[in-house]
């Protein structure tokens, strides 16, 4: 009878209860407060066509169930939506929606994504799945599909929140993917079986994705992308909002970059996402560049190595002056460096080996 996210209807249900609202709509008498006579007439007409027994029978035949607030499987975080909270959710799949939502992250983004965006979404989702997190997305083409496939490919958990009935996969090109998600994870929707998606339903669906999860990651989004609606809803609900940066010249990343200029957090991999949304102590590994052989040298030995000229030879005395040490200390360390393959002796002079010269010029370590 009511469209998803109808706050006026949600207020009726909160104040009067479901049975009373249903009775008033079916009787078609005086309008409830907050709507015009015209809209009330439209709602009453929908009430006359509603057939809940049929909906439940179709859902059972599709392997779906109806989960309502107050039951054991209802995710309590959806209550944060207030009067825009779903009246119930149709759920297809075996796992408990409430338990899965406790440790879940949304990965959303552009439908017409680039190869980079699809790669990042799949990699992020796989990493999250490997860490025991449920990846939630909208089942659409582009980033959504890549995220679902990444989680499934890692043998992990994923849930698709649809803007239509859970018995009719949309888009049609993702029928096999959504069927696989229903078999391995969860397919969720507000609309009863058989209902079709509309642009407004896609937008309203996004608030459910944001509310279900601990945080939302946006991978590629233009300035008017629907995935930014999910991010804004997550921010309003006090959830973490994260973005994966793209090329500065990419219009598909312009919306993400605008988010990052605000209060969104830049993330590059699953470990950084978990650091934000996870429990205390779930920290990413320390980030640092590769360890070079010279990093393992004692600091004064590195000073002696740095005292050798890039070309030609130098005496131990000259090296000692450059390294700010004594000649005896320089000689001892030069012999140590010779044993490691960094320098060689030529008469009274010392020079870098050919391998060391290649390393100094090309950034590679000596062999």
mmCIF file of N, CA and C in Angstrom, residues 25 28 40 44 46 139 147 203 230 237 309 313 328 352:
data_model
loop_
_atom_site.group_PDB
_atom_site.id
_atom_site.type_symbol
_atom_site.label_atom_id
_atom_site.label_comp_id
_atom_site.label_asym_id
_atom_site.label_seq_id
_atom_site.Cartn_x
_atom_site.Cartn_y
_atom_site.Cartn_z
ATOM 1 N N UNK A 25 -7.267 2.418 5.639
ATOM 2 C CA UNK A 25 -7.045 2.464 4.187
ATOM 3 C C UNK A 25 -8.052 1.586 3.456
ATOM 4 N N UNK A 28 -11.521 3.288 3.494
ATOM 5 C CA UNK A 28 -11.580 4.433 2.596
ATOM 6 C C UNK A 28 -12.380 5.605 3.113
ATOM 7 N N UNK A 40 -4.868 10.469 -0.604
ATOM 8 C CA UNK A 40 -5.576 9.480 0.209
ATOM 9 C C UNK A 40 -6.393 8.551 -0.683
ATOM 10 N N UNK A 44 -5.984 4.497 -0.930
ATOM 11 C CA UNK A 44 -7.111 3.591 -0.712
ATOM 12 C C UNK A 44 -7.319 2.671 -1.918
ATOM 13 N N UNK A 46 -4.928 1.595 -3.864
ATOM 14 C CA UNK A 46 -3.879 0.571 -3.753
ATOM 15 C C UNK A 46 -4.241 -0.459 -2.702
ATOM 16 N N UNK A 139 23.360 -4.951 -6.454
ATOM 17 C CA UNK A 139 23.099 -5.908 -7.522
ATOM 18 C C UNK A 139 23.122 -5.326 -8.919
ATOM 19 N N UNK A 147 31.674 -5.860 -6.957
ATOM 20 C CA UNK A 147 31.795 -6.097 -5.517
ATOM 21 C C UNK A 147 31.209 -7.450 -5.142
ATOM 22 N N UNK A 203 16.622 5.131 -5.666
ATOM 23 C CA UNK A 203 17.159 6.127 -4.735
ATOM 24 C C UNK A 203 16.789 5.772 -3.299
ATOM 25 N N UNK A 230 23.679 7.108 -1.297
ATOM 26 C CA UNK A 230 23.982 6.138 -0.236
ATOM 27 C C UNK A 230 24.976 6.720 0.751
ATOM 28 N N UNK A 237 23.229 9.033 9.112
ATOM 29 C CA UNK A 237 22.971 7.983 10.102
ATOM 30 C C UNK A 237 24.153 7.759 11.039
ATOM 31 N N UNK A 309 82.920 8.184 -4.199
ATOM 32 C CA UNK A 309 82.423 8.966 -5.333
ATOM 33 C C UNK A 309 81.594 8.092 -6.272
ATOM 34 N N UNK A 313 87.892 6.487 -8.195
ATOM 35 C CA UNK A 313 88.293 5.933 -6.906
ATOM 36 C C UNK A 313 88.562 7.047 -5.894
ATOM 37 N N UNK A 328 91.253 4.672 10.163
ATOM 38 C CA UNK A 328 91.209 3.259 10.547
ATOM 39 C C UNK A 328 89.777 2.725 10.504
ATOM 40 N N UNK A 352 83.153 2.073 -6.058
ATOM 41 C CA UNK A 352 81.930 1.271 -6.055
ATOM 42 C C UNK A 352 82.039 0.180 -7.102
#
